[in-house]
Coordinates of C-alpha atoms in Angstrom, one line a residue:
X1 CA -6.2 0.8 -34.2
X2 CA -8.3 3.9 -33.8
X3 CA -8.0 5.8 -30.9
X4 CA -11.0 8.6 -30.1
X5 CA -8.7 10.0 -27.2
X6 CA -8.8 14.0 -27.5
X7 CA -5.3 15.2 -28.5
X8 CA -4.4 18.2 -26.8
X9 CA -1.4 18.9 -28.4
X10 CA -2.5 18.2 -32.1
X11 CA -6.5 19.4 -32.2
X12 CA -6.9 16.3 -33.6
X13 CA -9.5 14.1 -32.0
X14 CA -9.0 11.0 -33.6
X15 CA -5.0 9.2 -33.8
X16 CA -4.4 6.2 -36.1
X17 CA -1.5 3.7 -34.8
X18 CA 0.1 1.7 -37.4
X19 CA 0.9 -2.1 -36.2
X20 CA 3.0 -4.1 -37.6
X21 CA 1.4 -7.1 -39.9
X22 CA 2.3 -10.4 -39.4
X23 CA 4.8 -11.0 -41.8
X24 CA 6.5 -8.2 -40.4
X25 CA 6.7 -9.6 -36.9
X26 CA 8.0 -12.5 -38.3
X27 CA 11.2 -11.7 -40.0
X28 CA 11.5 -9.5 -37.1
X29 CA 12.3 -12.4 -34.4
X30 CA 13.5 -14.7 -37.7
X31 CA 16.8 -12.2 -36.8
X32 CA 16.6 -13.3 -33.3
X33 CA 19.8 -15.1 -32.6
X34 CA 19.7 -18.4 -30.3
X35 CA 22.6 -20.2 -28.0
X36 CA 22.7 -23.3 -26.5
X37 CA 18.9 -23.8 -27.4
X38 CA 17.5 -21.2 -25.6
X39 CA 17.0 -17.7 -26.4
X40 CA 19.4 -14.9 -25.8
X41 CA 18.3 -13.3 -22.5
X42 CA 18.0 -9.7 -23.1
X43 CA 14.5 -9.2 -21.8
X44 CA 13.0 -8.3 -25.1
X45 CA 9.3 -9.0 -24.8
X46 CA 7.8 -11.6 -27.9
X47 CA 6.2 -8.6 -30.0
X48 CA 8.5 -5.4 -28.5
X49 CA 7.9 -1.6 -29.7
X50 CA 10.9 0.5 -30.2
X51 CA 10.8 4.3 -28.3
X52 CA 12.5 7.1 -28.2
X53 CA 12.7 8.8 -25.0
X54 CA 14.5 12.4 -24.0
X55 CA 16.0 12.3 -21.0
X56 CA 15.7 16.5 -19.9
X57 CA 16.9 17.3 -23.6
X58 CA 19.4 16.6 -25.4
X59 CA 23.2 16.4 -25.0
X60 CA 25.0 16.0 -21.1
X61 CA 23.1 17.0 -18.0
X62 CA 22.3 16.1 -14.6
X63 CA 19.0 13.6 -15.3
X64 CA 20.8 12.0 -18.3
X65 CA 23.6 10.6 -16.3
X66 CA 21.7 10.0 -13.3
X67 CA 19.2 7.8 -15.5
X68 CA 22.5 5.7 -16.8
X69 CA 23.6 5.3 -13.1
X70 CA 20.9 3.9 -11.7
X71 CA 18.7 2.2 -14.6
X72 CA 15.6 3.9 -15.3
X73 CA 14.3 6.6 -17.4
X74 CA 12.7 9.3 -15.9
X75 CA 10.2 12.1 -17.4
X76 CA 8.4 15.8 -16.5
X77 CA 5.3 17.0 -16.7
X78 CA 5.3 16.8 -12.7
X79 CA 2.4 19.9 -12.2
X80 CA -0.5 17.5 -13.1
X81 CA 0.6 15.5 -9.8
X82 CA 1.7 11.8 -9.3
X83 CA -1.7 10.4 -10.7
X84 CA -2.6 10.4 -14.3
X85 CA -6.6 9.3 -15.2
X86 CA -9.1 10.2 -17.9
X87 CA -9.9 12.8 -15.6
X88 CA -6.5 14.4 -15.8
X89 CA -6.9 18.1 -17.9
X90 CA -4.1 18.8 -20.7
X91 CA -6.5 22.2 -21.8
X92 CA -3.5 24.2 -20.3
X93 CA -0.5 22.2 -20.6
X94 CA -0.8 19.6 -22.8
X95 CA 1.7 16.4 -22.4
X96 CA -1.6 13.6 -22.7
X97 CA -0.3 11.8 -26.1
X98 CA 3.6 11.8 -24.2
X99 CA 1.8 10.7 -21.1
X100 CA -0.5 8.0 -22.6
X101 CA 2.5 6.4 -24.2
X102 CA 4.6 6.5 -21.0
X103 CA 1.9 4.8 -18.7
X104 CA -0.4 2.9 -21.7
X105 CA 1.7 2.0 -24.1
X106 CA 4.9 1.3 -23.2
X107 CA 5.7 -2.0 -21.8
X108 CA 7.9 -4.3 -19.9
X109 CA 9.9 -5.9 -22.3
X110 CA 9.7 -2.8 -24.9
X111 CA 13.1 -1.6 -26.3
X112 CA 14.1 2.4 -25.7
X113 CA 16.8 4.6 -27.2
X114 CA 17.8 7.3 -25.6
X115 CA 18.2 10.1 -27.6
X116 CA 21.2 12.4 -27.5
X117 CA 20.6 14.7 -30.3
X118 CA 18.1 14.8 -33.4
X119 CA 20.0 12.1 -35.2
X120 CA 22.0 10.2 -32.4
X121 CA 21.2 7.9 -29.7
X122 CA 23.5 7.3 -26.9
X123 CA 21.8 3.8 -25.2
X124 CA 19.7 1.2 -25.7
X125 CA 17.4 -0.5 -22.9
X126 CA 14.9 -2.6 -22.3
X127 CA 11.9 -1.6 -20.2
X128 CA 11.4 -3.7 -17.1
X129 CA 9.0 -1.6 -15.4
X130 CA 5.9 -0.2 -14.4
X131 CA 5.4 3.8 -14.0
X132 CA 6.6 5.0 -10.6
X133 CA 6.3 8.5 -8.7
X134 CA 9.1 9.5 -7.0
X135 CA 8.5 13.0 -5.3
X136 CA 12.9 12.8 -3.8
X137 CA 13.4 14.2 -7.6
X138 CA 12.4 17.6 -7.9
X139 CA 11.9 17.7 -11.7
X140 CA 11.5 14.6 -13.5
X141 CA 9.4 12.8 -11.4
X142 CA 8.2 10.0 -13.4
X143 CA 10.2 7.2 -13.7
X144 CA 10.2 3.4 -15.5
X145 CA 13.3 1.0 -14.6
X146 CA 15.2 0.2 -17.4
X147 CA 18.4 -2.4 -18.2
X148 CA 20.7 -0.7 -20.3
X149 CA 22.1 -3.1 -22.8
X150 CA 24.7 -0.4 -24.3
X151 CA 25.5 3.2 -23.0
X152 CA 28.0 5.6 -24.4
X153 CA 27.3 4.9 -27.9
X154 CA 27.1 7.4 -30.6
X155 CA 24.5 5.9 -32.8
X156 CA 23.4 7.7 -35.8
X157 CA 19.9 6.1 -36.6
X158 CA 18.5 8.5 -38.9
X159 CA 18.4 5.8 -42.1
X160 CA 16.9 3.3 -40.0
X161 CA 14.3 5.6 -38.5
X162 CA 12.7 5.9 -42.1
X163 CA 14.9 9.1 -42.5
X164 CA 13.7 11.5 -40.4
X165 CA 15.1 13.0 -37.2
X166 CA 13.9 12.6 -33.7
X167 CA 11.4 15.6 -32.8
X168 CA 11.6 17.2 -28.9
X169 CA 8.8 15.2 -27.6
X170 CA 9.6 13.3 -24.5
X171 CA 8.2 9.8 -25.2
X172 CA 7.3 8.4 -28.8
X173 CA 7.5 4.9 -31.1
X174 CA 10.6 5.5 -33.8
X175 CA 10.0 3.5 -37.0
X176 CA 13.3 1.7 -36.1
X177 CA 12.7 -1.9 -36.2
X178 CA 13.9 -4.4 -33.4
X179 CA 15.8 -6.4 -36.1
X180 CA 17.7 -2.9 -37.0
X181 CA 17.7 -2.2 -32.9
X182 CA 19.4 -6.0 -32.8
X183 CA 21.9 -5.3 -35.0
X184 CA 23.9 -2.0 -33.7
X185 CA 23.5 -4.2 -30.5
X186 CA 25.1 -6.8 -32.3
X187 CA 27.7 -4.8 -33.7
X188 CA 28.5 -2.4 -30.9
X189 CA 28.4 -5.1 -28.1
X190 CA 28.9 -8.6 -29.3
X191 CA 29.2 -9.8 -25.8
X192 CA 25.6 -9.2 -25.0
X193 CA 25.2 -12.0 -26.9
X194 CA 25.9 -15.7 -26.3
X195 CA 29.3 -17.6 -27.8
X196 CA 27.6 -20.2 -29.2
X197 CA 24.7 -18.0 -31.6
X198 CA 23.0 -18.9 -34.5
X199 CA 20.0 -18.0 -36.4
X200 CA 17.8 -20.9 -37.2
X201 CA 15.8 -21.4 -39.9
X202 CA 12.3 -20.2 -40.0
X203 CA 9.5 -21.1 -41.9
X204 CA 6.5 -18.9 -43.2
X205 CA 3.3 -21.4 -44.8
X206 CA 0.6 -19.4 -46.6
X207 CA -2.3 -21.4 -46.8
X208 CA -4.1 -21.1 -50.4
X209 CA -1.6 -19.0 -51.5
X210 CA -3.0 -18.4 -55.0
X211 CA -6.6 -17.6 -53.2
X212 CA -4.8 -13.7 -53.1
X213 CA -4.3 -11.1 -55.1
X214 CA -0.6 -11.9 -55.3
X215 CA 0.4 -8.5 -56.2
X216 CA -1.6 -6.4 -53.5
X217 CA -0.9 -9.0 -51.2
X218 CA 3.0 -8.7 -51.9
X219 CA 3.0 -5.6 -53.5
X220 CA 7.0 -4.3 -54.0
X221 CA 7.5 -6.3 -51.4
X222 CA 7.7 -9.2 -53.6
X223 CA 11.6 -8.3 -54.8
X224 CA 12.7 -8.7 -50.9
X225 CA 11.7 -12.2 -51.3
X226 CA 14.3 -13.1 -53.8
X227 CA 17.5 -15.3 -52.4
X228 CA 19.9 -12.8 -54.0
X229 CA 18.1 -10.1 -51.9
X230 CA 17.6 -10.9 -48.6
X231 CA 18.9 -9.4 -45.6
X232 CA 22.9 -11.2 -45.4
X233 CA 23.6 -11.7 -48.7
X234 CA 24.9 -9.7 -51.1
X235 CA 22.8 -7.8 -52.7
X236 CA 19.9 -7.3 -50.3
X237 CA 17.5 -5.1 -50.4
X238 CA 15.1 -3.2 -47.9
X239 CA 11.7 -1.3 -48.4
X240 CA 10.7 1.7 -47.0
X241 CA 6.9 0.5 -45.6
X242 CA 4.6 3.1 -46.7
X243 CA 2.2 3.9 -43.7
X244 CA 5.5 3.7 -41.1
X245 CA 7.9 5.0 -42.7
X246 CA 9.8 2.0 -41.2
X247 CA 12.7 -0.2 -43.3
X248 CA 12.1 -3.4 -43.9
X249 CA 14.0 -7.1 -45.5
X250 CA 13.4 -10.5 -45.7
X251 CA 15.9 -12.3 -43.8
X252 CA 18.2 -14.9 -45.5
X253 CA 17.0 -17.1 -42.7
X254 CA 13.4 -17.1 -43.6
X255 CA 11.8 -19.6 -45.8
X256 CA 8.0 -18.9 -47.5
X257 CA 5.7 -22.4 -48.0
X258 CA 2.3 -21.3 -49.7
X259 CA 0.0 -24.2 -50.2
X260 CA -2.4 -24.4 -52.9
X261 CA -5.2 -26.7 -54.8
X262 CA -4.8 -27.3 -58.1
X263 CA -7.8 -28.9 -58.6
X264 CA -9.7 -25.6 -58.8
X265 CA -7.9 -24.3 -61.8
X266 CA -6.9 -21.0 -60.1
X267 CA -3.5 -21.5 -60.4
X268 CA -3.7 -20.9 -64.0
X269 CA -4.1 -17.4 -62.3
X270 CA -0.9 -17.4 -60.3
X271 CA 1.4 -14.3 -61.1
X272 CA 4.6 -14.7 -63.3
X273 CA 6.2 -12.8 -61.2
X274 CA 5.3 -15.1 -57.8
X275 CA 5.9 -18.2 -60.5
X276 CA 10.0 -16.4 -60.7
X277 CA 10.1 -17.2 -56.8
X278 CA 8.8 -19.5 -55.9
X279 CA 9.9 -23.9 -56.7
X280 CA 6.8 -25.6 -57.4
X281 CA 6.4 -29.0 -55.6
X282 CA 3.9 -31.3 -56.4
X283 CA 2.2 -33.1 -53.8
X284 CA 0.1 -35.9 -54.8
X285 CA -1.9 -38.5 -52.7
X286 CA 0.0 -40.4 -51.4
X287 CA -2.0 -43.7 -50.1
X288 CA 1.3 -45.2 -47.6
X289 CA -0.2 -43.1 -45.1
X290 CA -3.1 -45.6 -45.1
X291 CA -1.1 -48.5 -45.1
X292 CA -2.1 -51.4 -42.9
X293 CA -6.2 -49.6 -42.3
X294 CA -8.3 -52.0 -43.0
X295 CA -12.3 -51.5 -42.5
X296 CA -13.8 -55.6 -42.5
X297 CA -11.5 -56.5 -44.4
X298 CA -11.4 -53.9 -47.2
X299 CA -7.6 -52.5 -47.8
X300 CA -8.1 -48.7 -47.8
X301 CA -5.0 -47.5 -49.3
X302 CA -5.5 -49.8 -51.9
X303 CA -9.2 -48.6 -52.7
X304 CA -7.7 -45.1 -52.7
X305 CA -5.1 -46.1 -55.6
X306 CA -7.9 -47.4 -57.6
X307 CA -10.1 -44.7 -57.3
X308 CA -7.3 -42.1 -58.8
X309 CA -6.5 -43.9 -61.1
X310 CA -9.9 -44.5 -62.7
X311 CA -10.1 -40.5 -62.0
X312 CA -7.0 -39.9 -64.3
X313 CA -8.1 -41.9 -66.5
X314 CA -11.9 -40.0 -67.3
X315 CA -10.4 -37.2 -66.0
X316 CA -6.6 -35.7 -65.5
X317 CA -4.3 -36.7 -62.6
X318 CA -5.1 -33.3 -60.9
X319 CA -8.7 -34.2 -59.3
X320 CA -7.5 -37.3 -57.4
X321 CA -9.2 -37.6 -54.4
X322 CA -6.4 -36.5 -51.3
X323 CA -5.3 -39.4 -48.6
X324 CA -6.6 -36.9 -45.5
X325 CA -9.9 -37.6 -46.5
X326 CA -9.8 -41.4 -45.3
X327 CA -7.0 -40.7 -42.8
X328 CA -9.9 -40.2 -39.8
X329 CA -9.7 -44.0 -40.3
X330 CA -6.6 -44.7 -39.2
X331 CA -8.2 -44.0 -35.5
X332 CA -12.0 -45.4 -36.3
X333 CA -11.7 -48.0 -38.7
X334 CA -15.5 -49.0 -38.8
X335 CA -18.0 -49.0 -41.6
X336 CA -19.9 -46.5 -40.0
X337 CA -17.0 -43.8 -40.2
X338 CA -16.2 -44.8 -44.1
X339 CA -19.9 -44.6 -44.8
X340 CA -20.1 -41.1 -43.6
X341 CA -16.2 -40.3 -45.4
X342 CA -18.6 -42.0 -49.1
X343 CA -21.3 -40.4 -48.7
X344 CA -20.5 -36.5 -47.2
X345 CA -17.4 -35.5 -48.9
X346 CA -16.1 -38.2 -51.7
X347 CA -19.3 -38.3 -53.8
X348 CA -20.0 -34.7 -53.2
X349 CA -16.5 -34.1 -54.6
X350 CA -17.0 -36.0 -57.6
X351 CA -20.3 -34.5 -58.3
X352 CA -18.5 -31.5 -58.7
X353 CA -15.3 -33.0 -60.6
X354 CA -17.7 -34.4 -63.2
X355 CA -20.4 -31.8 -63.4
X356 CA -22.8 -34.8 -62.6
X357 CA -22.2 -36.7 -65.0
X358 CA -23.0 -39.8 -63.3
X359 CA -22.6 -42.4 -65.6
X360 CA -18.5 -41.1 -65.0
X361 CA -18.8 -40.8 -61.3
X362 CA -20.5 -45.0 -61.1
X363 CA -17.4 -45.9 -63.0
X364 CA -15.3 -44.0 -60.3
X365 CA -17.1 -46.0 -57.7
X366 CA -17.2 -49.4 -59.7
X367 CA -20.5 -49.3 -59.8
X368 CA -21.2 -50.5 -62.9
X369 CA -19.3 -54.0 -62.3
X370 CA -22.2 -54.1 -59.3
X371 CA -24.4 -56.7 -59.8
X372 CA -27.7 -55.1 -58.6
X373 CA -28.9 -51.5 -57.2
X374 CA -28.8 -52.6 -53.6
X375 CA -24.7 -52.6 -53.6
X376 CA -24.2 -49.4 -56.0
X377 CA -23.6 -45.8 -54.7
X378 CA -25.5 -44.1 -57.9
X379 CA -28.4 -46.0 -59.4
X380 CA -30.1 -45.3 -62.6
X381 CA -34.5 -44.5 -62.2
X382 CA -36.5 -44.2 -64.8
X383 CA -40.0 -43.5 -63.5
X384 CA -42.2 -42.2 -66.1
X385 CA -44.5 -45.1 -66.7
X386 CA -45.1 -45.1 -62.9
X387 CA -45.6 -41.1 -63.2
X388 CA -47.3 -40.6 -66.2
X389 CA -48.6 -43.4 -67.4
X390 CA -48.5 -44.6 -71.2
X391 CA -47.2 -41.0 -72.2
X392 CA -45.9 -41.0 -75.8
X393 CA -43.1 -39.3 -74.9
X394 CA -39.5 -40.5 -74.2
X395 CA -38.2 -39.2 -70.6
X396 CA -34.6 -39.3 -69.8
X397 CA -33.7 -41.5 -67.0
X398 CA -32.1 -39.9 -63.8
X399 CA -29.9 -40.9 -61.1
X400 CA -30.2 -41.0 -57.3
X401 CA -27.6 -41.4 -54.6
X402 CA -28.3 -44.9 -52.8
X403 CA -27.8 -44.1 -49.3
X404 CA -28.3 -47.9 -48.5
X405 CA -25.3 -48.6 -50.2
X406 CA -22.7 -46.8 -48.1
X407 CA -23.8 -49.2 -44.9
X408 CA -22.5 -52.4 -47.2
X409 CA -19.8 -53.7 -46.6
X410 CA -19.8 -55.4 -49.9
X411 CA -20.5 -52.3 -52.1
X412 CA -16.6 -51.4 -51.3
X413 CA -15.4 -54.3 -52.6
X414 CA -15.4 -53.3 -56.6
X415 CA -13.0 -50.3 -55.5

């Protein structure tokens, strides 16, 4: 996300924000505990950031324990006054990327750390919300409620903020991830969290898997993914993220499902190193979900067995034609839906399986056990005589899709 908001504090005029991707996100609530069925009530919002707020500075004082008494958070920069626009001037005193984060994007169900000194944090909250003046205060005016979860700690989250300490601003996103913020919950209060937890499994499909670049789309990334190294067991393994500086693993929790189509030869492609990781299931047609359709009479699943097998047979078992083409039949068994299922996306599919050899795809279609043109899906023309006349020349017959055919009920019955 590019922001063209002036920065008075950097010069800069243009900030970058890094987002998490979606895999991310994912093992992020895959570490989520559950009790009972329903999730662990701690207010965390679905997609939470993780800040880092100063309360006055750092160590003991006045503001700090007065924020822990009463459940909020509370910030300066009182002299530009109790409202904050794109009107507001930050020429003289800067504060707008603190500010912008404290009113814009923060939110309600956002995790915060307070920070106690450049490496520690003594509590964890959750934001439940929105900005608030309060002019009794007479620094620190500006104030968000907050539910501690844990006070008194002395957390040293340097590692998990991608090494680096916390700076002096007042208000910023650490690159500490809610599964890491989870855990020194978990650890330093277990009774924040239900008796009965447990982490269910999860379940990550990539659709066309081998359609990527596997290694760009995985990059290192790709080790994390291994069984041996995954968050839990004994050997896992995180990843510092490049463009956050943020650590990341796989948990043991979460299982990867990536789809693919043989058919189009592209697995041949497929990375050894994805091959290492992954099981490979075969998944062929499998006709019993079209048990019992019947269109006037005509068995469908039994038509689908005979068409494969006539496919493996000129062909190789890895072009047979998929049950969820004819499954739209199992709600509208007519002629008029299988004629339209023939015609737009079975013979198209086997013009491209067989390159058009046609003679091929009328034996797929049993076409040639037909006994005239007005039943068969492909018929043979010939047309010269009609076209030229009594040329002395021998032209090669040609074939034409019979869009007749596909409205018979009896050119289905030699499938």
């Amino acid at each position: 996300v590019v922001s063209a908001e002036e920065n008075a504090e950097t010069g800069r005029d243009i900030e970058y924000e890094v987002h998490d991707g979606i895999f991310k996100l994912f093992c992020d609530k895959a570490g989520t505990p559950i009790g009972d069925g329903t999730s662990v009530d701690l207010g965390i919002g679905k997609s939470p950031s993780v800040w880092k707020v100063s309360l006055e500075g750092t160590g003991d004082n006045p503001t700090r324990t007065e924020c822990m008494d009463n459940n909020h958070i509370r910030i300066g920069w009182d002299e530009y006054g109790e409202t904050i626009s794109d009107a507001t001037d930050y020429s003289n005193n800067g504060g707008s990327t603190v500010l912008n984060a404290f009113y814009n994007r923060m939110q309600i169900g956002d995790i915060v750390m307070s920070c106690y000194s450049s490496k520690t944090i003594d509590a964890i909250g959750v934001i439940t919300g929105e900005p608030e003046w309060h002019d009794e205060y007479q620094h620190y005016k500006r104030l968000r409620k907050v539910k501690w979860l844990v006070k008194g700690i002395n957390e040293d989250i340097v590692d998990l903020n991608a090494g680096k300490t916390m700076t002096l601003s007042s208000v910023y996103k650490l690159s500490v991830s809610v599964s890491d913020a989870l855990q020194i919950l978990r650890r330093v209060k277990p009774t924040l969290f239900m008796q009965n937890v447990k982490i269910p499994n999860r379940v990550f499909i990539i659709d066309e898997i081998n359609r990527g670049n596997i290694s760009k789309v995985f990059g290192e990334l790709i080790t994390l993914i291994e069984p041996t190294k995954r968050i839990g067991a004994k050997e896992q393994l995180r990843a510092t993220l490049p463009y956050s500086g943020q650590s990341f693993g796989v948990p043991d929790n979460v299982y990867l499902i990536g789809t693919m189509n043989t058919a189009d030869r592209s697995i041949a492609l497929i990375d050894t190193a994805l091959r290492r990781r992954f099981s490979f299931v075969e998944m062929q047609p499998d006709s019993a979900m079209l048990k019992d359709v019947l269109v006037d009479g005509i068995d469908i699943s039994e038509m689908l067995d005979t068409i494969n097998k006539r496919i493996t047979v000129l062909l190789d078992r890895e072009h047979t034609i998929g049950h969820s083409y004819l499954l739209p039949l199992k709600s509208d068994p007519t002629l008029e839906r299988l004629a339209v299922i023939f015609e737009n996306t079975i013979v198209p599919l086997l013009q491209e399986y067989f390159y058009d050899d046609y003679e091929k795809i009328q034996l797929v279609l049993g076409d040639n056990q037909k006994p005239d043109d007005s039943t068969r899906f492909i018929v043979r023309r010939n047309d010269a005589v009609k076209l030229f006349g009594n040329a002395d020349i021998d032209f090669p017959e040609y074939y034409e899709i019979n869009s007749e055919a596909f409205k018979r009920i009896d050119a289905y019955a030699f499938l």
